[in-house]
mmCIF file of C-alpha atoms and ligand atoms in Angstrom:
data_model
loop_
_atom_site.group_PDB
_atom_site.id
_atom_site.type_symbol
_atom_site.label_atom_id
_atom_site.label_comp_id
_atom_site.label_asym_id
_atom_site.label_seq_id
_atom_site.Cartn_x
_atom_site.Cartn_y
_atom_site.Cartn_z
ATOM 1 C CA ALA T 186 23.361 6.147 17.905
ATOM 2 C CA ARG T 187 24.856 2.424 16.819
ATOM 3 C CA PHE T 188 25.666 0.982 19.479
ATOM 4 C CA SER T 189 21.264 1.423 20.794
ATOM 5 C CA ARG T 190 20.964 0.348 17.875
ATOM 6 C CA ALA T 191 23.034 -2.828 17.767
ATOM 7 C CA LEU T 192 21.011 -3.571 21.269
ATOM 8 C CA GLN T 193 17.611 -3.342 19.748
ATOM 9 C CA THR T 194 18.299 -5.482 16.861
ATOM 10 C CA GLU T 195 19.905 -7.683 19.995
ATOM 11 C CA ALA T 196 16.477 -7.057 22.177
ATOM 12 C CA ALA T 197 14.461 -7.899 18.744
ATOM 13 C CA ALA T 198 16.658 -10.541 17.830
ATOM 14 C CA LYS T 199 15.435 -12.739 21.240
ATOM 15 C CA SER T 200 11.504 -12.468 20.100
ATOM 16 C CA PRO T 201 10.499 -15.187 18.622
ATOM 17 C CA PHE T 202 7.566 -13.294 17.817
ATOM 18 C CA ALA T 203 6.521 -10.137 15.564
ATOM 19 C CA PHE T 204 3.740 -8.057 14.439
ATOM 20 C CA CYS T 205 2.885 -6.831 11.149
ATOM 21 C CA PHE T 206 0.523 -3.940 11.073
ATOM 22 C CA ASP T 207 -1.819 -2.448 9.011
ATOM 23 C CA ILE T 208 -2.756 1.559 8.888
ATOM 24 C CA ASP T 209 -6.032 2.153 7.549
ATOM 25 C CA GLY T 210 -8.504 1.218 9.781
ATOM 26 C CA VAL T 211 -6.461 -0.287 12.714
ATOM 27 C CA LEU T 212 -3.890 2.706 13.385
ATOM 28 C CA LEU T 213 -5.745 5.012 11.819
ATOM 29 C CA HIS T 214 -8.884 6.703 10.837
ATOM 30 C CA GLY T 215 -7.900 8.644 8.043
ATOM 31 C CA HIS T 216 -4.676 11.067 9.377
ATOM 32 C CA GLN T 217 -6.167 10.806 13.012
ATOM 33 C CA ALA T 218 -4.887 7.921 15.148
ATOM 34 C CA ILE T 219 -7.476 5.570 16.297
ATOM 35 C CA PRO T 220 -7.514 5.825 20.155
ATOM 36 C CA CYS T 221 -5.732 2.636 21.055
ATOM 37 C CA ALA T 222 -3.109 2.150 18.718
ATOM 38 C CA LYS T 223 -0.384 4.081 20.582
ATOM 39 C CA LYS T 224 -0.881 2.425 23.782
ATOM 40 C CA ALA T 225 -0.253 -0.658 21.173
ATOM 41 C CA LEU T 226 2.711 0.867 19.561
ATOM 42 C CA ARG T 227 4.316 1.220 23.075
ATOM 43 C CA MET T 228 3.859 -2.228 24.672
ATOM 44 C CA VAL T 229 5.013 -3.356 21.188
ATOM 45 C CA GLU T 230 8.194 -1.063 21.459
ATOM 46 C CA GLY T 231 8.779 -2.421 25.165
ATOM 47 C CA GLU T 232 6.148 -1.330 27.121
ATOM 48 C CA ASN T 233 5.301 -4.817 28.212
ATOM 49 C CA SER T 234 5.770 -7.579 31.166
ATOM 50 C CA ARG T 235 9.312 -8.284 29.327
ATOM 51 C CA GLY T 236 10.421 -4.825 28.981
ATOM 52 C CA LEU T 237 11.203 -6.809 25.365
ATOM 53 C CA LYS T 238 11.119 -4.833 21.600
ATOM 54 C CA ILE T 239 9.072 -6.808 20.212
ATOM 55 C CA PRO T 240 9.907 -6.661 15.810
ATOM 56 C CA TYR T 241 7.060 -5.278 13.656
ATOM 57 C CA ILE T 242 6.817 -3.752 10.376
ATOM 58 C CA LEU T 243 4.046 -1.652 9.224
ATOM 59 C CA LEU T 244 2.482 -2.990 5.702
ATOM 60 C CA THR T 245 -0.340 -0.815 3.759
ATOM 61 C CA ASN T 246 -1.939 -0.658 0.651
ATOM 62 C CA GLY T 247 -2.281 2.825 1.017
ATOM 63 C CA GLY T 248 0.643 5.410 -0.709
ATOM 64 C CA GLY T 249 0.768 8.569 -2.805
ATOM 65 C CA LYS T 250 3.810 9.837 -0.178
ATOM 66 C CA THR T 251 7.113 8.871 -0.354
ATOM 67 C CA GLU T 252 8.009 6.411 2.321
ATOM 68 C CA SER T 253 10.012 8.790 4.345
ATOM 69 C CA GLU T 254 7.483 11.106 3.841
ATOM 70 C CA ARG T 255 4.766 9.333 5.481
ATOM 71 C CA ALA T 256 6.785 7.635 8.332
ATOM 72 C CA SER T 257 7.433 11.381 9.224
ATOM 73 C CA GLU T 258 3.864 11.586 9.218
ATOM 74 C CA LEU T 259 2.575 8.498 11.169
ATOM 75 C CA THR T 260 5.781 9.204 13.627
ATOM 76 C CA SER T 261 3.999 12.421 14.850
ATOM 77 C CA VAL T 262 0.468 10.927 14.752
ATOM 78 C CA LEU T 263 1.736 7.513 16.669
ATOM 79 C CA GLY T 264 3.873 8.430 18.926
ATOM 80 C CA VAL T 265 6.122 5.645 18.154
ATOM 81 C CA GLU T 266 9.395 6.054 15.648
ATOM 82 C CA ILE T 267 8.198 5.254 11.796
ATOM 83 C CA THR T 268 11.398 5.092 8.981
ATOM 84 C CA GLU T 269 11.010 4.015 5.753
ATOM 85 C CA HIS T 270 12.702 0.700 7.444
ATOM 86 C CA ASN T 271 10.066 -0.708 8.941
ATOM 87 C CA LEU T 272 7.009 1.132 6.610
ATOM 88 C CA ILE T 273 5.805 -1.253 3.285
ATOM 89 C CA GLN T 274 3.177 1.106 0.874
ATOM 90 C CA ALA T 275 1.238 -0.181 -1.796
ATOM 91 C CA HIS T 276 3.841 1.263 -4.225
ATOM 92 C CA THR T 277 6.935 0.603 -2.177
ATOM 93 C CA ILE T 278 7.792 -2.652 -3.812
ATOM 94 C CA LEU T 279 7.930 -1.506 -7.137
ATOM 95 C CA LYS T 280 11.667 -0.280 -6.310
ATOM 96 C CA THR T 281 12.625 -3.700 -7.295
ATOM 97 C CA ALA T 282 11.476 -3.124 -10.568
ATOM 98 C CA ALA T 283 13.437 0.158 -11.053
ATOM 99 C CA PRO T 284 16.855 -1.335 -11.853
ATOM 100 C CA ARG T 285 14.751 -3.341 -15.134
ATOM 101 C CA TYR T 286 12.642 -0.743 -16.208
ATOM 102 C CA GLY T 287 14.196 2.562 -15.164
ATOM 103 C CA ASP T 288 15.159 3.701 -18.755
ATOM 104 C CA GLU T 289 11.545 3.165 -19.980
ATOM 105 C CA PRO T 290 8.643 5.621 -20.253
ATOM 106 C CA VAL T 291 6.230 4.816 -17.417
ATOM 107 C CA LEU T 292 3.219 6.031 -17.302
ATOM 108 C CA VAL T 293 2.124 6.927 -13.636
ATOM 109 C CA LEU T 294 -1.091 6.938 -11.989
ATOM 110 C CA GLY T 295 -3.036 8.215 -8.639
ATOM 111 C CA GLY T 296 -2.327 10.481 -5.967
ATOM 112 C CA GLU T 297 -2.215 14.516 -5.825
ATOM 113 C CA VAL T 298 -0.888 16.277 -8.909
ATOM 114 C CA ASP T 299 2.729 14.710 -9.397
ATOM 115 C CA LYS T 300 3.565 13.417 -6.062
ATOM 116 C CA CYS T 301 3.492 10.227 -7.630
ATOM 117 C CA ARG T 302 5.945 11.063 -10.423
ATOM 118 C CA LYS T 303 8.539 12.259 -8.018
ATOM 119 C CA ILE T 304 8.149 8.922 -5.889
ATOM 120 C CA ALA T 305 8.435 6.902 -9.140
ATOM 121 C CA GLU T 306 11.761 9.140 -10.162
ATOM 122 C CA GLY T 307 13.118 8.314 -6.063
ATOM 123 C CA TYR T 308 12.553 4.845 -7.046
ATOM 124 C CA GLY T 309 14.891 5.432 -10.294
ATOM 125 C CA TYR T 310 12.517 5.497 -13.081
ATOM 126 C CA LYS T 311 13.813 8.093 -15.023
ATOM 127 C CA HIS T 312 10.691 8.835 -17.796
ATOM 128 C CA ALA T 313 7.535 8.660 -15.577
ATOM 129 C CA TYR T 314 4.979 10.792 -17.140
ATOM 130 C CA LEU T 315 1.400 11.147 -15.443
ATOM 131 C CA PRO T 316 -2.237 11.256 -17.755
ATOM 132 C CA ILE T 317 -2.058 15.481 -17.260
ATOM 133 C CA ASP T 318 0.900 15.365 -19.085
ATOM 134 C CA TYR T 319 -0.969 13.575 -22.255
ATOM 135 C CA LEU T 320 -4.127 16.137 -21.887
ATOM 136 C CA ALA T 321 -1.853 18.989 -21.798
ATOM 137 C CA ALA T 322 -0.409 17.220 -24.526
ATOM 138 C CA ASP T 323 -3.681 16.911 -26.586
ATOM 139 C CA PRO T 324 -6.541 18.571 -24.545
ATOM 140 C CA ARG T 325 -8.971 16.721 -26.453
ATOM 141 C CA ILE T 326 -8.063 13.048 -25.000
ATOM 142 C CA TRP T 327 -10.671 14.170 -22.620
ATOM 143 C CA PRO T 328 -12.715 17.259 -23.139
ATOM 144 C CA PHE T 329 -14.686 17.335 -20.191
ATOM 145 C CA TYR T 330 -11.650 18.152 -17.533
ATOM 146 C CA LYS T 331 -9.761 21.418 -17.743
ATOM 147 C CA LEU T 332 -6.393 21.117 -16.048
ATOM 148 C CA THR T 333 -5.691 23.373 -12.643
ATOM 149 C CA GLU T 334 -2.967 25.781 -12.587
ATOM 150 C CA GLU T 335 -1.087 23.390 -10.218
ATOM 151 C CA GLU T 336 -1.312 20.955 -12.766
ATOM 152 C CA ARG T 337 -0.543 22.544 -15.601
ATOM 153 C CA ALA T 338 2.354 23.923 -14.020
ATOM 154 C CA ALA T 339 3.354 20.115 -12.961
ATOM 155 C CA VAL T 340 2.864 18.879 -16.530
ATOM 156 C CA LYS T 341 6.195 17.160 -18.413
ATOM 157 C CA PRO T 342 5.708 17.797 -22.523
ATOM 158 C CA ASN T 343 6.207 14.906 -25.036
ATOM 159 C CA PRO T 344 4.940 12.230 -23.415
ATOM 160 C CA PRO T 345 5.595 8.735 -25.620
ATOM 161 C CA HIS T 346 3.566 5.867 -25.842
ATOM 162 C CA PRO T 347 4.362 4.151 -22.203
ATOM 163 C CA LYS T 348 6.168 0.633 -22.277
ATOM 164 C CA LEU T 349 4.628 0.208 -18.203
ATOM 165 C CA VAL T 350 1.545 1.504 -16.580
ATOM 166 C CA LEU T 351 1.880 1.998 -12.948
ATOM 167 C CA VAL T 352 -0.879 2.328 -10.861
ATOM 168 C CA PHE T 353 0.832 3.894 -7.843
ATOM 169 C CA HIS T 354 -2.438 4.985 -5.521
ATOM 170 C CA ASP T 355 -6.011 5.798 -5.960
ATOM 171 C CA PRO T 356 -6.437 7.557 -8.971
ATOM 172 C CA ARG T 357 -8.155 11.257 -8.526
ATOM 173 C CA ASN T 358 -9.567 11.165 -12.455
ATOM 174 C CA TRP T 359 -11.057 8.386 -13.269
ATOM 175 C CA ALA T 360 -12.704 9.745 -16.424
ATOM 176 C CA LEU T 361 -9.759 11.319 -17.862
ATOM 177 C CA GLU T 362 -7.728 7.859 -16.601
ATOM 178 C CA ILE T 363 -9.913 5.272 -18.234
ATOM 179 C CA GLN T 364 -10.146 7.243 -21.233
ATOM 180 C CA LEU T 365 -6.276 7.905 -21.535
ATOM 181 C CA LEU T 366 -5.654 3.907 -20.711
ATOM 182 C CA CYS T 367 -7.805 2.259 -22.956
ATOM 183 C CA ASP T 368 -6.203 4.790 -25.478
ATOM 184 C CA LEU T 369 -2.907 3.445 -24.750
ATOM 185 C CA LEU T 370 -4.260 -0.492 -24.522
ATOM 186 C CA VAL T 371 -5.586 -0.336 -27.936
ATOM 187 C CA HIS T 372 -3.437 1.922 -29.190
ATOM 188 C CA PRO T 373 -3.467 1.543 -33.693
ATOM 189 C CA ASN T 374 0.694 1.154 -33.847
ATOM 190 C CA GLU T 375 2.036 0.930 -30.616
ATOM 191 C CA PRO T 376 2.498 -2.363 -28.796
ATOM 192 C CA PRO T 377 -0.265 -2.119 -25.258
ATOM 193 C CA PRO T 378 1.665 -1.312 -22.208
ATOM 194 C CA LYS T 379 1.735 -3.629 -19.507
ATOM 195 C CA LEU T 380 -0.537 -3.254 -16.536
ATOM 196 C CA VAL T 381 0.817 -2.960 -12.814
ATOM 197 C CA PHE T 382 -1.617 -2.290 -10.362
ATOM 198 C CA CYS T 383 -0.553 -1.942 -6.041
ATOM 199 C CA ASN T 384 -3.735 -2.240 -4.127
ATOM 200 C CA PRO T 385 -6.741 -4.361 -4.866
ATOM 201 C CA ASP T 386 -9.068 -2.969 -2.516
ATOM 202 C CA ILE T 387 -12.146 -2.640 -3.408
ATOM 203 C CA LEU T 388 -13.138 -1.093 0.048
ATOM 204 C CA TRP T 389 -11.278 0.579 2.841
ATOM 205 C CA ARG T 390 -11.691 2.403 6.183
ATOM 206 C CA SER T 391 -10.647 5.932 6.473
ATOM 207 C CA ASP T 392 -12.440 8.237 8.726
ATOM 208 C CA PHE T 393 -16.013 8.129 7.172
ATOM 209 C CA PRO T 394 -18.081 5.988 9.354
ATOM 210 C CA ALA T 395 -18.428 3.730 6.278
ATOM 211 C CA PRO T 396 -15.540 2.524 4.190
ATOM 212 C CA ARG T 397 -14.603 3.635 0.865
ATOM 213 C CA PHE T 398 -13.995 2.526 -2.201
ATOM 214 C CA GLY T 399 -10.158 1.977 -3.210
ATOM 215 C CA GLN T 400 -8.116 1.506 -5.940
ATOM 216 C CA GLY T 401 -9.512 -2.074 -6.468
ATOM 217 C CA ALA T 402 -12.749 -0.089 -7.248
ATOM 218 C CA PHE T 403 -10.882 1.674 -9.924
ATOM 219 C CA LYS T 404 -9.874 -1.411 -11.550
ATOM 220 C CA ALA T 405 -13.399 -3.281 -11.632
ATOM 221 C CA ALA T 406 -13.854 0.469 -13.182
ATOM 222 C CA LEU T 407 -11.360 0.641 -15.786
ATOM 223 C CA SER T 408 -12.126 -3.351 -16.764
ATOM 224 C CA ALA T 409 -15.338 -3.128 -17.315
ATOM 225 C CA VAL T 410 -15.177 -0.017 -19.747
ATOM 226 C CA TYR T 411 -12.110 -2.037 -21.710
ATOM 227 C CA HIS T 412 -14.326 -5.264 -21.509
ATOM 228 C CA THR T 413 -17.087 -3.450 -23.673
ATOM 229 C CA ARG T 414 -14.640 -1.416 -25.722
ATOM 230 C CA THR T 415 -12.735 -5.413 -26.644
ATOM 231 C CA SER T 416 -14.720 -7.568 -25.278
ATOM 232 C CA LYS T 417 -11.583 -8.882 -23.747
ATOM 233 C CA SER T 418 -10.610 -8.903 -20.000
ATOM 234 C CA LEU T 419 -7.717 -6.800 -18.763
ATOM 235 C CA ASP T 420 -4.570 -7.906 -19.184
ATOM 236 C CA HIS T 421 -2.632 -7.196 -15.770
ATOM 237 C CA VAL T 422 -0.564 -7.317 -12.793
ATOM 238 C CA GLN T 423 -1.937 -7.352 -9.371
ATOM 239 C CA LEU T 424 0.581 -6.856 -6.504
ATOM 240 C CA GLY T 425 -0.347 -4.956 -2.972
ATOM 241 C CA LYS T 426 -1.883 -7.221 0.030
ATOM 242 C CA PRO T 427 -3.273 -9.912 -0.470
ATOM 243 C CA THR T 428 -0.847 -11.297 -3.074
ATOM 244 C CA GLY T 429 1.784 -13.422 -2.054
ATOM 245 C CA THR T 430 4.780 -11.338 -3.573
ATOM 246 C CA THR T 431 3.792 -8.420 -1.435
ATOM 247 C CA TYR T 432 3.709 -10.267 1.415
ATOM 248 C CA LYS T 433 7.165 -12.104 0.541
ATOM 249 C CA PHE T 434 8.456 -8.584 0.113
ATOM 250 C CA ALA T 435 7.108 -7.709 3.782
ATOM 251 C CA GLU T 436 8.846 -10.613 5.271
ATOM 252 C CA GLY T 437 11.947 -9.309 3.627
ATOM 253 C CA LEU T 438 11.440 -6.470 5.889
ATOM 254 C CA LEU T 439 10.516 -7.715 8.668
ATOM 255 C CA MET T 440 13.436 -10.302 8.760
ATOM 256 C CA GLN T 441 15.494 -7.486 8.742
ATOM 257 C CA ARG T 442 13.956 -5.409 11.194
ATOM 258 C CA ALA T 443 14.162 -8.823 13.532
ATOM 259 C CA GLY T 444 18.053 -9.262 13.214
ATOM 260 C CA ILE T 445 17.395 -12.253 11.328
ATOM 261 C CA GLN T 446 19.580 -13.537 8.273
ATOM 262 C CA ALA T 447 17.975 -14.597 4.898
ATOM 263 C CA GLY T 448 17.215 -18.247 4.970
ATOM 264 C CA LYS T 449 17.326 -18.112 8.343
ATOM 265 C CA GLU T 450 14.017 -19.594 10.436
ATOM 266 C CA MET T 451 11.603 -16.223 10.916
ATOM 267 C CA PRO T 452 9.592 -15.958 13.760
ATOM 268 C CA ARG T 453 5.945 -16.455 14.139
ATOM 269 C CA VAL T 454 4.355 -12.766 12.239
ATOM 270 C CA TYR T 455 1.084 -11.916 13.589
ATOM 271 C CA MET T 456 -0.345 -9.851 11.343
ATOM 272 C CA VAL T 457 -3.008 -7.234 12.715
ATOM 273 C CA GLY T 458 -5.845 -5.889 9.772
ATOM 274 C CA ASP T 459 -9.301 -4.750 9.431
ATOM 275 C CA ASN T 460 -9.521 -6.083 5.977
ATOM 276 C CA PRO T 461 -10.521 -9.852 5.365
ATOM 277 C CA GLU T 462 -10.431 -9.535 1.863
ATOM 278 C CA SER T 463 -6.625 -7.982 1.829
ATOM 279 C CA ASP T 464 -4.995 -8.495 5.276
ATOM 280 C CA ILE T 465 -6.240 -11.943 6.536
ATOM 281 C CA ALA T 466 -6.671 -13.585 3.539
ATOM 282 C CA GLY T 467 -2.354 -12.967 2.617
ATOM 283 C CA ALA T 468 -1.276 -13.344 6.178
ATOM 284 C CA ASN T 469 -3.552 -16.239 6.327
ATOM 285 C CA ALA T 470 -2.418 -17.535 2.399
ATOM 286 C CA TYR T 471 1.528 -17.146 3.453
ATOM 287 C CA GLY T 472 1.063 -18.671 7.167
ATOM 288 C CA TRP T 473 0.950 -16.335 9.317
ATOM 289 C CA ASP T 474 -1.081 -16.259 11.973
ATOM 290 C CA SER T 475 -4.176 -12.929 11.606
ATOM 291 C CA ILE T 476 -6.053 -11.217 14.137
ATOM 292 C CA LEU T 477 -8.852 -9.294 12.506
ATOM 293 C CA VAL T 478 -10.141 -6.066 14.647
ATOM 294 C CA GLY T 479 -13.267 -4.173 14.210
ATOM 295 C CA THR T 480 -12.376 -0.916 13.645
ATOM 296 C CA GLY T 481 -12.383 -1.137 9.965
ATOM 297 C CA VAL T 482 -13.634 -2.508 6.739
ATOM 298 C CA TYR T 483 -14.774 -5.358 8.633
ATOM 299 C CA ASP T 484 -18.587 -5.169 10.510
ATOM 300 C CA SER T 485 -19.409 -8.313 12.175
ATOM 301 C CA ASN T 486 -23.487 -6.970 11.709
ATOM 302 C CA GLU T 487 -22.720 -8.506 7.698
ATOM 303 C CA GLY T 488 -22.077 -11.585 9.293
ATOM 304 C CA PRO T 489 -19.014 -13.723 8.989
ATOM 305 C CA PRO T 490 -15.892 -12.482 7.391
ATOM 306 C CA THR T 491 -14.886 -13.962 4.037
ATOM 307 C CA TYR T 492 -11.652 -15.249 5.035
ATOM 308 C CA PHE T 493 -11.224 -16.509 8.612
ATOM 309 C CA PRO T 494 -8.532 -14.889 10.919
ATOM 310 C CA SER T 495 -6.522 -16.799 13.706
ATOM 311 C CA ARG T 496 -8.504 -14.089 16.138
ATOM 312 C CA MET T 497 -11.208 -11.885 16.053
ATOM 313 C CA LEU T 498 -10.861 -8.638 18.492
ATOM 314 C CA ASN T 499 -12.352 -5.258 18.967
ATOM 315 C CA ASN T 500 -8.792 -3.547 18.292
ATOM 316 C CA VAL T 501 -5.265 -3.504 17.695
ATOM 317 C CA GLU T 502 -4.767 -2.904 21.782
ATOM 318 C CA GLN T 503 -6.646 -6.147 22.331
ATOM 319 C CA ALA T 504 -4.478 -7.990 19.609
ATOM 320 C CA VAL T 505 -1.111 -6.732 21.247
ATOM 321 C CA GLU T 506 -2.398 -8.024 24.828
ATOM 322 C CA TRP T 507 -3.648 -11.065 23.427
ATOM 323 C CA VAL T 508 -0.453 -12.025 21.339
ATOM 324 C CA ILE T 509 1.891 -11.097 24.266
ATOM 325 C CA ASP T 510 -0.152 -13.214 26.525
ATOM 326 C CA ARG T 511 -0.511 -16.274 24.359
ATOM 327 C CA GLU T 512 3.593 -15.594 24.095
ATOM 328 C CA PHE T 513 5.176 -14.647 27.313
HETATM 329 O O1 LIG G 837 -5.888 3.681 0.273
HETATM 330 C C1 LIG G 837 -5.619 2.855 1.107
HETATM 331 C C2 LIG G 837 -6.365 1.339 1.377
HETATM 332 O O2 LIG G 837 -6.549 1.030 -0.248
HETATM 333 C C3 LIG G 837 -5.739 0.864 2.038
HETATM 334 O O3 LIG G 837 -4.844 0.666 3.011
HETATM 335 O O4 LIG G 837 -3.393 0.416 5.229
HETATM 336 O O5 LIG G 837 -5.919 -0.732 5.140
HETATM 337 O O6 LIG G 837 -3.907 -1.451 3.994
HETATM 338 P P1 LIG G 837 -4.034 -0.615 4.670
HETATM 339 MG MG1 LIG G 838 -6.638 -1.451 6.556
#
């Protein structure tokens, strides 16, 4: 296995270019592979005229599962080996802040029941709390919601005032979470927690014919309610595509995959995305080539994209074909 990994790294290192693939709207619709995505990834894995393995990573504003859990799901759906070494989710970058905040109480938002607590603990956040912990401690916080049995079983007692709020994934109970966050941000005796969002997407493409609201829509709702309460704008940190912080983090992983030492020249990177505001904007700003495909958020009937890609193509297979023709 070590020998074949060395060969793969060797082969990948020969490639003068690399890919960064978005997931939702490029490779998947919901849990299903977009039909041509499997072929596109096989071409990148070596099924091409040169038999060359082209280094790539998947970079998503999605999340809500551990990287290894999501990677094994993606492997079975896409038919190529995805591991936590070629997958970056919206919250993966939060691993880097755990050494600094790992001993502080943090409030984690988003995802199903206590999945994101477990992810945060796996990153090294020893004191991770959820909105359901606060509601279980005092049901008066939001009298219009009763915890499910599953939530009650997952509750952690005595949630403290958090130092940090990490919005890992798309919140499921906006009403409770907006109420709780406003309580914590305007607390009479405690300093406001630092607020970190991992995904600015207002819209994303699942398996519904039209785009769905993402974590960015939650942030817009919270900001509006917070402003009515305080007349202030919401002080926060934004991570995720299109931020340069996330693209720099992605470049680091891509260099590892391409077998390139830190500080050395990165090959040309082609970002393949469906959302002009996250995939194309971020890639363009970071100096990567960008390819906008028509299988996701962007709808050409609505006019030109807000951010212009290097190329617009129908789908990810055409994107890989175009790059390979251009590069080989
Ligand atoms: O929650 C997922 C969504 O916001 C976007 O996912 O893969 O298109 O970046 P992706
Ligand atoms: Mg997408």
